[in-house]
Amino acid sequence: MMQPPKPHWALSRPLEQLAVELTVYCNLQCKMCSVWELREHGVPFDLAKQLLSDAYALGARTFIPCGAESFMRKDFLDVVEHAHGLGYTTQEVVTNGTMITDAHLERLSKTPSVQLHVSIDGPQPVQDELRGEGVYDKAVHTVRSARARGIRVGLSGVIMRETLETLTHLVDLAVELGVKEVSYQPFQTEISGPDKDIPRFSLLRKYRESQRAELERRLDEVRAYATSRNVRIYTESLFPAIPGYLIEGERPIPAGGCYLPSKFLLVDWRGDVFPCFFMRNDKMGNVYKDRIGDVWHSPIQKQLNILGLTARCPGCLAACSDVETADRALGSTATPFVTAKTTDADAVLV
């Protein structure tokens, strides 16, 4: 008698990562970003603590406070310290690095689960033109001060029209500051917003085939240069998909499917829950009325998980994408990415 296929293991794995948009306030008004225009704080402190406790009970050990500039929220470090006290082993904090004081750094030095990811898109003239006068120097000073206190730090840059000529600067700066890891992600039109000067930053359908080859050459140059300087690029496995994403608007998914919805939950500033940063049309619940445990074990979570595993999610390309699966795919196949498509592969999953 023929046995039914076993359910995919990723349909019953524990939660690993919780991301919460604690604030969408920002002290900067970056020219390629519109998130700062929202000007709202997320869930209150007591609810944030409850979310962290519930997610920890489900297996989560990584907390990702996100939104805009986390240090705009006065109780931000209270949340971080609470997560560390619960037992979270990793807290990934993206920051522009301009608001972090010595008092903040002193507290962060006592929470070794934290890693700061400081946004630096290029040399001082490029950074300050995009993000504001004096931002580069303040960000570099923060990295130096954090490193001096033993706080883990990475550098993060955006690949866009204005940064193409200076991509290797991030590697040189990392070496200068004693930072071992950098991250590059392509310009996101979703973050920019329709009212921004998108053609100024985007390569979408602006490049000819010869210019695509030039972009590929530049990416290969960055990879080789980082290797030669002993700097790890966290998003290196995403590089093969960047030209298609930036120039043709392709929405890549790791070959074999995306596993992020099988281990991740996002709570946005409204309290709405989603399976990742880019599946924002698929609300799973709201934490003001639903407990995280109920959302995680809900039928809609399973359905959205299946969409990812069968490469039927919208596709994306960012540092918050399923980099772990992309790493494996890059090492095992000549085609590490596919574009979003429809399949009937869920027959073996459910």
Short mmCIF file of N, CA and C in Angstrom, two decimals, residues 72-219:
data_model
loop_
_atom_site.label_atom_id
_atom_site.label_comp_id
_atom_site.label_asym_id
_atom_site.label_seq_id
_atom_site.Cartn_x
_atom_site.Cartn_y
_atom_site.Cartn_z
N MET A 72 15.24 56.37 18.76
CA MET A 72 14.25 57.43 18.92
C MET A 72 13.25 57.09 20.03
N ARG A 73 13.19 55.83 20.39
CA ARG A 73 12.26 55.41 21.43
C ARG A 73 12.98 55.40 22.78
N LYS A 74 12.46 56.14 23.74
CA LYS A 74 13.16 56.33 25.01
C LYS A 74 13.33 55.04 25.79
N ASP A 75 12.40 54.10 25.64
CA ASP A 75 12.51 52.84 26.38
C ASP A 75 13.13 51.73 25.54
N PHE A 76 13.78 52.09 24.44
CA PHE A 76 14.34 51.08 23.55
C PHE A 76 15.30 50.14 24.27
N LEU A 77 16.25 50.70 25.00
CA LEU A 77 17.22 49.83 25.68
C LEU A 77 16.59 49.04 26.82
N ASP A 78 15.49 49.54 27.37
CA ASP A 78 14.75 48.74 28.36
C ASP A 78 14.23 47.45 27.71
N VAL A 79 13.73 47.59 26.48
CA VAL A 79 13.25 46.41 25.74
C VAL A 79 14.40 45.46 25.44
N VAL A 80 15.52 46.01 24.98
CA VAL A 80 16.70 45.20 24.66
C VAL A 80 17.21 44.46 25.89
N GLU A 81 17.30 45.16 27.01
CA GLU A 81 17.77 44.53 28.24
C GLU A 81 16.80 43.45 28.72
N HIS A 82 15.51 43.69 28.53
CA HIS A 82 14.53 42.67 28.92
C HIS A 82 14.71 41.41 28.06
N ALA A 83 14.89 41.59 26.76
CA ALA A 83 15.10 40.44 25.88
C ALA A 83 16.35 39.67 26.28
N HIS A 84 17.41 40.39 26.58
CA HIS A 84 18.65 39.73 26.99
C HIS A 84 18.43 38.95 28.29
N GLY A 85 17.69 39.54 29.22
CA GLY A 85 17.42 38.88 30.49
C GLY A 85 16.59 37.62 30.33
N LEU A 86 15.71 37.60 29.32
CA LEU A 86 14.90 36.41 29.07
C LEU A 86 15.73 35.25 28.53
N GLY A 87 16.84 35.59 27.88
CA GLY A 87 17.70 34.55 27.32
C GLY A 87 17.90 34.62 25.82
N TYR A 88 17.43 35.69 25.19
CA TYR A 88 17.70 35.85 23.76
C TYR A 88 19.22 35.95 23.56
N THR A 89 19.72 35.17 22.62
CA THR A 89 21.16 35.10 22.41
C THR A 89 21.64 36.04 21.32
N THR A 90 20.72 36.52 20.48
CA THR A 90 21.07 37.41 19.39
C THR A 90 20.03 38.52 19.28
N GLN A 91 20.51 39.77 19.23
CA GLN A 91 19.65 40.91 18.96
C GLN A 91 20.31 41.75 17.87
N GLU A 92 19.67 41.81 16.72
CA GLU A 92 20.22 42.51 15.56
C GLU A 92 19.61 43.91 15.49
N VAL A 93 20.41 44.93 15.74
CA VAL A 93 19.93 46.31 15.82
C VAL A 93 20.51 47.13 14.68
N VAL A 94 19.65 47.49 13.72
CA VAL A 94 20.05 48.36 12.62
C VAL A 94 19.89 49.81 13.07
N THR A 95 20.91 50.63 12.85
CA THR A 95 20.89 52.00 13.32
C THR A 95 21.69 52.91 12.39
N ASN A 96 21.32 54.19 12.34
CA ASN A 96 22.15 55.13 11.59
C ASN A 96 23.36 55.58 12.40
N GLY A 97 23.38 55.26 13.70
CA GLY A 97 24.55 55.49 14.52
C GLY A 97 24.75 56.91 15.00
N THR A 98 23.76 57.80 14.79
CA THR A 98 23.96 59.21 15.13
C THR A 98 23.38 59.60 16.48
N MET A 99 22.62 58.74 17.10
CA MET A 99 21.95 59.09 18.36
C MET A 99 22.50 58.34 19.57
N ILE A 100 23.47 57.47 19.35
CA ILE A 100 23.94 56.58 20.41
C ILE A 100 24.96 57.31 21.27
N THR A 101 24.63 57.48 22.53
CA THR A 101 25.48 58.20 23.47
C THR A 101 26.40 57.25 24.22
N ASP A 102 27.31 57.83 24.99
CA ASP A 102 28.17 57.00 25.84
C ASP A 102 27.35 56.22 26.85
N ALA A 103 26.28 56.81 27.35
CA ALA A 103 25.41 56.11 28.30
C ALA A 103 24.74 54.91 27.64
N HIS A 104 24.30 55.10 26.38
CA HIS A 104 23.74 53.97 25.63
C HIS A 104 24.78 52.85 25.47
N LEU A 105 25.98 53.24 25.08
CA LEU A 105 27.02 52.25 24.84
C LEU A 105 27.39 51.50 26.11
N GLU A 106 27.36 52.18 27.23
CA GLU A 106 27.65 51.51 28.50
C GLU A 106 26.62 50.42 28.77
N ARG A 107 25.36 50.71 28.52
CA ARG A 107 24.31 49.70 28.72
C ARG A 107 24.42 48.58 27.69
N LEU A 108 24.71 48.93 26.46
CA LEU A 108 24.85 47.91 25.41
C LEU A 108 26.02 46.98 25.68
N SER A 109 27.07 47.51 26.29
CA SER A 109 28.25 46.68 26.58
C SER A 109 27.92 45.57 27.58
N LYS A 110 26.82 45.74 28.30
CA LYS A 110 26.40 44.73 29.28
C LYS A 110 25.34 43.79 28.72
N THR A 111 25.03 43.93 27.43
CA THR A 111 24.08 43.03 26.77
C THR A 111 24.75 42.43 25.54
N PRO A 112 25.61 41.42 25.75
CA PRO A 112 26.40 40.88 24.64
C PRO A 112 25.59 40.19 23.55
N SER A 113 24.30 40.02 23.75
CA SER A 113 23.47 39.47 22.68
C SER A 113 23.29 40.45 21.53
N VAL A 114 23.60 41.73 21.76
CA VAL A 114 23.36 42.78 20.77
C VAL A 114 24.49 42.86 19.75
N GLN A 115 24.10 42.99 18.48
CA GLN A 115 25.03 43.40 17.44
C GLN A 115 24.44 44.61 16.73
N LEU A 116 25.19 45.69 16.69
CA LEU A 116 24.77 46.89 15.97
C LEU A 116 25.12 46.75 14.49
N HIS A 117 24.20 47.18 13.62
CA HIS A 117 24.46 47.23 12.19
C HIS A 117 24.32 48.69 11.78
N VAL A 118 25.44 49.35 11.57
CA VAL A 118 25.44 50.78 11.33
C VAL A 118 25.41 51.05 9.83
N SER A 119 24.45 51.88 9.41
CA SER A 119 24.23 52.15 7.99
C SER A 119 25.22 53.19 7.47
N ILE A 120 26.07 52.77 6.54
CA ILE A 120 27.02 53.67 5.88
C ILE A 120 27.05 53.29 4.40
N ASP A 121 26.61 54.21 3.55
CA ASP A 121 26.42 53.87 2.14
C ASP A 121 27.61 54.21 1.26
N GLY A 122 28.56 54.97 1.79
CA GLY A 122 29.72 55.34 0.99
C GLY A 122 30.60 56.30 1.75
N PRO A 123 31.60 56.87 1.08
CA PRO A 123 32.47 57.85 1.73
C PRO A 123 31.68 59.06 2.22
N GLN A 124 32.34 59.90 3.00
CA GLN A 124 31.65 61.02 3.64
C GLN A 124 30.81 61.87 2.67
N PRO A 125 31.30 62.26 1.50
CA PRO A 125 30.46 63.08 0.61
C PRO A 125 29.19 62.36 0.17
N VAL A 126 29.29 61.06 -0.12
CA VAL A 126 28.13 60.29 -0.55
C VAL A 126 27.14 60.10 0.60
N GLN A 127 27.65 59.69 1.74
CA GLN A 127 26.81 59.46 2.91
C GLN A 127 26.06 60.73 3.33
N ASP A 128 26.77 61.83 3.41
CA ASP A 128 26.16 63.06 3.89
C ASP A 128 25.18 63.64 2.87
N GLU A 129 25.43 63.44 1.60
CA GLU A 129 24.47 63.89 0.58
C GLU A 129 23.16 63.12 0.69
N LEU A 130 23.25 61.84 0.97
CA LEU A 130 22.05 60.99 1.05
C LEU A 130 21.33 61.12 2.39
N ARG A 131 22.10 61.23 3.48
CA ARG A 131 21.50 61.10 4.81
C ARG A 131 21.57 62.38 5.65
N GLY A 132 22.40 63.34 5.28
CA GLY A 132 22.45 64.59 6.02
C GLY A 132 23.86 64.96 6.43
N GLU A 133 24.10 66.25 6.57
CA GLU A 133 25.44 66.75 6.89
C GLU A 133 25.91 66.24 8.25
N GLY A 134 27.12 65.74 8.28
CA GLY A 134 27.72 65.27 9.53
C GLY A 134 27.38 63.85 9.90
N VAL A 135 26.52 63.19 9.14
CA VAL A 135 26.08 61.83 9.50
C VAL A 135 27.23 60.84 9.42
N TYR A 136 28.06 60.95 8.39
CA TYR A 136 29.17 60.00 8.23
C TYR A 136 30.09 60.02 9.45
N ASP A 137 30.53 61.20 9.85
CA ASP A 137 31.46 61.30 10.97
C ASP A 137 30.83 60.79 12.27
N LYS A 138 29.57 61.09 12.48
CA LYS A 138 28.91 60.61 13.69
C LYS A 138 28.80 59.09 13.69
N ALA A 139 28.46 58.51 12.53
CA ALA A 139 28.32 57.06 12.45
C ALA A 139 29.67 56.37 12.68
N VAL A 140 30.73 56.89 12.07
CA VAL A 140 32.06 56.31 12.25
C VAL A 140 32.49 56.42 13.71
N HIS A 141 32.23 57.56 14.33
CA HIS A 141 32.57 57.74 15.75
C HIS A 141 31.84 56.71 16.61
N THR A 142 30.57 56.46 16.31
CA THR A 142 29.81 55.46 17.07
C THR A 142 30.42 54.08 16.93
N VAL A 143 30.82 53.73 15.71
CA VAL A 143 31.43 52.40 15.50
C VAL A 143 32.72 52.29 16.30
N ARG A 144 33.56 53.31 16.25
CA ARG A 144 34.82 53.27 17.01
C ARG A 144 34.53 53.11 18.51
N SER A 145 33.59 53.88 19.01
CA SER A 145 33.28 53.85 20.45
C SER A 145 32.69 52.51 20.85
N ALA A 146 31.84 51.96 20.00
CA ALA A 146 31.25 50.65 20.30
C ALA A 146 32.30 49.56 20.30
N ARG A 147 33.18 49.59 19.31
CA ARG A 147 34.25 48.60 19.25
C ARG A 147 35.14 48.69 20.48
N ALA A 148 35.42 49.91 20.95
CA ALA A 148 36.28 50.10 22.12
C ALA A 148 35.67 49.48 23.37
N ARG A 149 34.35 49.36 23.39
CA ARG A 149 33.66 48.76 24.53
C ARG A 149 33.35 47.28 24.34
N GLY A 150 33.83 46.71 23.24
CA GLY A 150 33.62 45.29 23.00
C GLY A 150 32.26 44.95 22.44
N ILE A 151 31.52 45.94 21.95
CA ILE A 151 30.20 45.69 21.37
C ILE A 151 30.38 45.23 19.93
N ARG A 152 29.66 44.20 19.56
CA ARG A 152 29.75 43.68 18.19
C ARG A 152 29.11 44.67 17.22
N VAL A 153 29.78 44.90 16.09
CA VAL A 153 29.31 45.88 15.11
C VAL A 153 29.52 45.33 13.70
N GLY A 154 28.54 45.59 12.84
CA GLY A 154 28.67 45.36 11.41
C GLY A 154 28.35 46.65 10.67
N LEU A 155 28.77 46.73 9.42
CA LEU A 155 28.47 47.90 8.59
C LEU A 155 27.52 47.48 7.47
N SER A 156 26.55 48.32 7.17
CA SER A 156 25.53 47.99 6.16
C SER A 156 25.42 49.10 5.14
N GLY A 157 25.45 48.75 3.85
CA GLY A 157 25.34 49.74 2.79
C GLY A 157 24.28 49.35 1.77
N VAL A 158 23.77 50.36 1.07
CA VAL A 158 22.75 50.16 0.04
C VAL A 158 23.40 50.32 -1.34
N ILE A 159 23.13 49.38 -2.22
CA ILE A 159 23.63 49.46 -3.60
C ILE A 159 22.59 50.19 -4.44
N MET A 160 22.96 51.36 -4.93
CA MET A 160 22.07 52.16 -5.77
C MET A 160 22.93 52.99 -6.72
N ARG A 161 22.29 53.74 -7.58
CA ARG A 161 23.02 54.48 -8.60
C ARG A 161 24.13 55.34 -7.99
N GLU A 162 23.85 56.01 -6.88
CA GLU A 162 24.81 56.95 -6.31
C GLU A 162 25.95 56.29 -5.55
N THR A 163 25.87 55.00 -5.29
CA THR A 163 26.93 54.33 -4.53
C THR A 163 27.75 53.35 -5.37
N LEU A 164 27.40 53.18 -6.63
CA LEU A 164 28.07 52.16 -7.45
C LEU A 164 29.57 52.39 -7.57
N GLU A 165 29.98 53.65 -7.62
CA GLU A 165 31.40 53.95 -7.84
C GLU A 165 32.24 53.74 -6.58
N THR A 166 31.60 53.60 -5.41
CA THR A 166 32.36 53.58 -4.16
C THR A 166 32.01 52.37 -3.28
N LEU A 167 31.60 51.28 -3.89
CA LEU A 167 31.15 50.12 -3.11
C LEU A 167 32.26 49.55 -2.22
N THR A 168 33.50 49.61 -2.67
CA THR A 168 34.58 49.01 -1.88
C THR A 168 34.94 49.86 -0.65
N HIS A 169 34.42 51.08 -0.57
CA HIS A 169 34.73 51.91 0.59
C HIS A 169 34.28 51.25 1.89
N LEU A 170 33.15 50.56 1.85
CA LEU A 170 32.64 49.92 3.06
C LEU A 170 33.63 48.87 3.57
N VAL A 171 34.28 48.17 2.66
CA VAL A 171 35.28 47.17 3.04
C VAL A 171 36.49 47.86 3.66
N ASP A 172 36.97 48.92 3.02
CA ASP A 172 38.12 49.64 3.57
C ASP A 172 37.81 50.21 4.96
N LEU A 173 36.62 50.76 5.11
CA LEU A 173 36.24 51.32 6.40
C LEU A 173 36.16 50.24 7.45
N ALA A 174 35.63 49.08 7.08
CA ALA A 174 35.56 47.96 8.03
C ALA A 174 36.95 47.58 8.52
N VAL A 175 37.90 47.50 7.61
CA VAL A 175 39.27 47.16 8.00
C VAL A 175 39.84 48.24 8.93
N GLU A 176 39.61 49.49 8.59
CA GLU A 176 40.11 50.60 9.40
C GLU A 176 39.54 50.56 10.82
N LEU A 177 38.27 50.18 10.94
CA LEU A 177 37.60 50.20 12.24
C LEU A 177 37.67 48.87 12.98
N GLY A 178 38.26 47.85 12.36
CA GLY A 178 38.35 46.55 13.00
C GLY A 178 37.05 45.77 12.97
N VAL A 179 36.20 46.04 11.98
CA VAL A 179 34.92 45.36 11.82
C VAL A 179 35.10 44.20 10.85
N LYS A 180 34.59 43.03 11.19
CA LYS A 180 34.84 41.82 10.41
C LYS A 180 33.75 41.50 9.39
N GLU A 181 32.59 42.18 9.47
CA GLU A 181 31.47 41.82 8.59
C GLU A 181 30.78 43.06 8.07
N VAL A 182 30.45 43.03 6.78
CA VAL A 182 29.66 44.08 6.17
C VAL A 182 28.47 43.43 5.46
N SER A 183 27.51 44.26 5.10
CA SER A 183 26.32 43.78 4.41
C SER A 183 25.95 44.78 3.34
N TYR A 184 25.67 44.27 2.14
CA TYR A 184 25.16 45.11 1.06
C TYR A 184 23.77 44.62 0.68
N GLN A 185 22.85 45.55 0.47
CA GLN A 185 21.57 45.16 -0.09
C GLN A 185 21.18 46.16 -1.16
N PRO A 186 20.41 45.72 -2.17
CA PRO A 186 20.03 46.63 -3.25
C PRO A 186 18.97 47.64 -2.81
N PHE A 187 18.92 48.75 -3.49
CA PHE A 187 17.93 49.78 -3.25
C PHE A 187 16.52 49.21 -3.33
N GLN A 188 15.69 49.54 -2.34
CA GLN A 188 14.33 49.02 -2.26
C GLN A 188 13.33 50.12 -2.62
N THR A 189 12.61 49.96 -3.72
CA THR A 189 11.61 50.96 -4.08
C THR A 189 10.48 51.01 -3.06
N GLU A 190 10.22 49.88 -2.36
CA GLU A 190 9.16 49.86 -1.34
C GLU A 190 9.48 50.81 -0.19
N ILE A 191 10.74 50.87 0.19
CA ILE A 191 11.16 51.74 1.28
C ILE A 191 11.22 53.19 0.82
N SER A 192 11.57 53.39 -0.44
CA SER A 192 11.70 54.75 -0.96
C SER A 192 10.35 55.46 -1.01
N GLY A 193 9.32 54.78 -1.49
CA GLY A 193 8.01 55.41 -1.60
C GLY A 193 7.82 56.11 -2.93
N PRO A 194 6.57 56.22 -3.40
CA PRO A 194 6.30 56.75 -4.74
C PRO A 194 6.57 58.24 -4.90
N ASP A 195 6.67 58.98 -3.79
CA ASP A 195 6.86 60.42 -3.88
C ASP A 195 8.34 60.81 -3.93
N LYS A 196 9.23 59.84 -3.88
CA LYS A 196 10.66 60.12 -3.90
C LYS A 196 11.19 60.15 -5.35
N ASP A 197 12.39 60.65 -5.49
CA ASP A 197 13.03 60.72 -6.80
C ASP A 197 13.65 59.35 -7.11
N ILE A 198 12.78 58.39 -7.36
CA ILE A 198 13.25 57.01 -7.54
C ILE A 198 14.26 56.87 -8.68
N PRO A 199 14.05 57.52 -9.84
CA PRO A 199 15.06 57.39 -10.91
C PRO A 199 16.46 57.83 -10.48
N ARG A 200 16.56 58.71 -9.49
CA ARG A 200 17.87 59.14 -9.01
C ARG A 200 18.65 57.99 -8.41
N PHE A 201 17.95 57.06 -7.77
CA PHE A 201 18.61 55.97 -7.04
C PHE A 201 18.51 54.63 -7.75
N SER A 202 17.44 54.44 -8.51
CA SER A 202 17.15 53.12 -9.08
C SER A 202 17.89 52.90 -10.39
N LEU A 203 18.17 51.63 -10.68
CA LEU A 203 18.72 51.23 -11.97
C LEU A 203 17.66 50.59 -12.85
N LEU A 204 16.43 50.55 -12.38
CA LEU A 204 15.37 49.77 -13.02
C LEU A 204 15.16 50.21 -14.47
N ARG A 205 15.44 49.26 -15.36
CA ARG A 205 15.25 49.45 -16.80
C ARG A 205 15.97 50.67 -17.36
N LYS A 206 16.98 51.14 -16.63
CA LYS A 206 17.79 52.26 -17.11
C LYS A 206 19.10 51.77 -17.73
N TYR A 207 19.50 50.57 -17.38
CA TYR A 207 20.78 50.06 -17.85
C TYR A 207 20.60 49.24 -19.12
N ARG A 208 21.55 49.38 -20.05
CA ARG A 208 21.60 48.50 -21.21
C ARG A 208 22.35 47.22 -20.82
N GLU A 209 22.38 46.28 -21.73
CA GLU A 209 23.01 44.99 -21.44
C GLU A 209 24.48 45.17 -21.08
N SER A 210 25.16 46.09 -21.76
CA SER A 210 26.58 46.30 -21.47
C SER A 210 26.75 46.86 -20.06
N GLN A 211 25.80 47.67 -19.60
CA GLN A 211 25.87 48.23 -18.27
C GLN A 211 25.55 47.18 -17.21
N ARG A 212 24.70 46.22 -17.56
CA ARG A 212 24.45 45.09 -16.66
C ARG A 212 25.76 44.32 -16.42
N ALA A 213 26.49 44.11 -17.49
CA ALA A 213 27.78 43.42 -17.35
C ALA A 213 28.71 44.22 -16.45
N GLU A 214 28.65 45.55 -16.54
CA GLU A 214 29.49 46.40 -15.70
C GLU A 214 29.07 46.26 -14.23
N LEU A 215 27.78 46.19 -13.96
CA LEU A 215 27.30 46.00 -12.58
C LEU A 215 27.77 44.65 -12.05
N GLU A 216 27.67 43.61 -12.87
CA GLU A 216 28.15 42.30 -12.45
C GLU A 216 29.64 42.34 -12.15
N ARG A 217 30.39 43.07 -12.98
CA ARG A 217 31.83 43.18 -12.75
C ARG A 217 32.11 43.88 -11.43
N ARG A 218 31.37 44.94 -11.14
CA ARG A 218 31.58 45.67 -9.89
C ARG A 218 31.28 44.78 -8.68
N LEU A 219 30.23 44.00 -8.77
CA LEU A 219 29.88 43.11 -7.65
C LEU A 219 30.96 42.05 -7.46
#
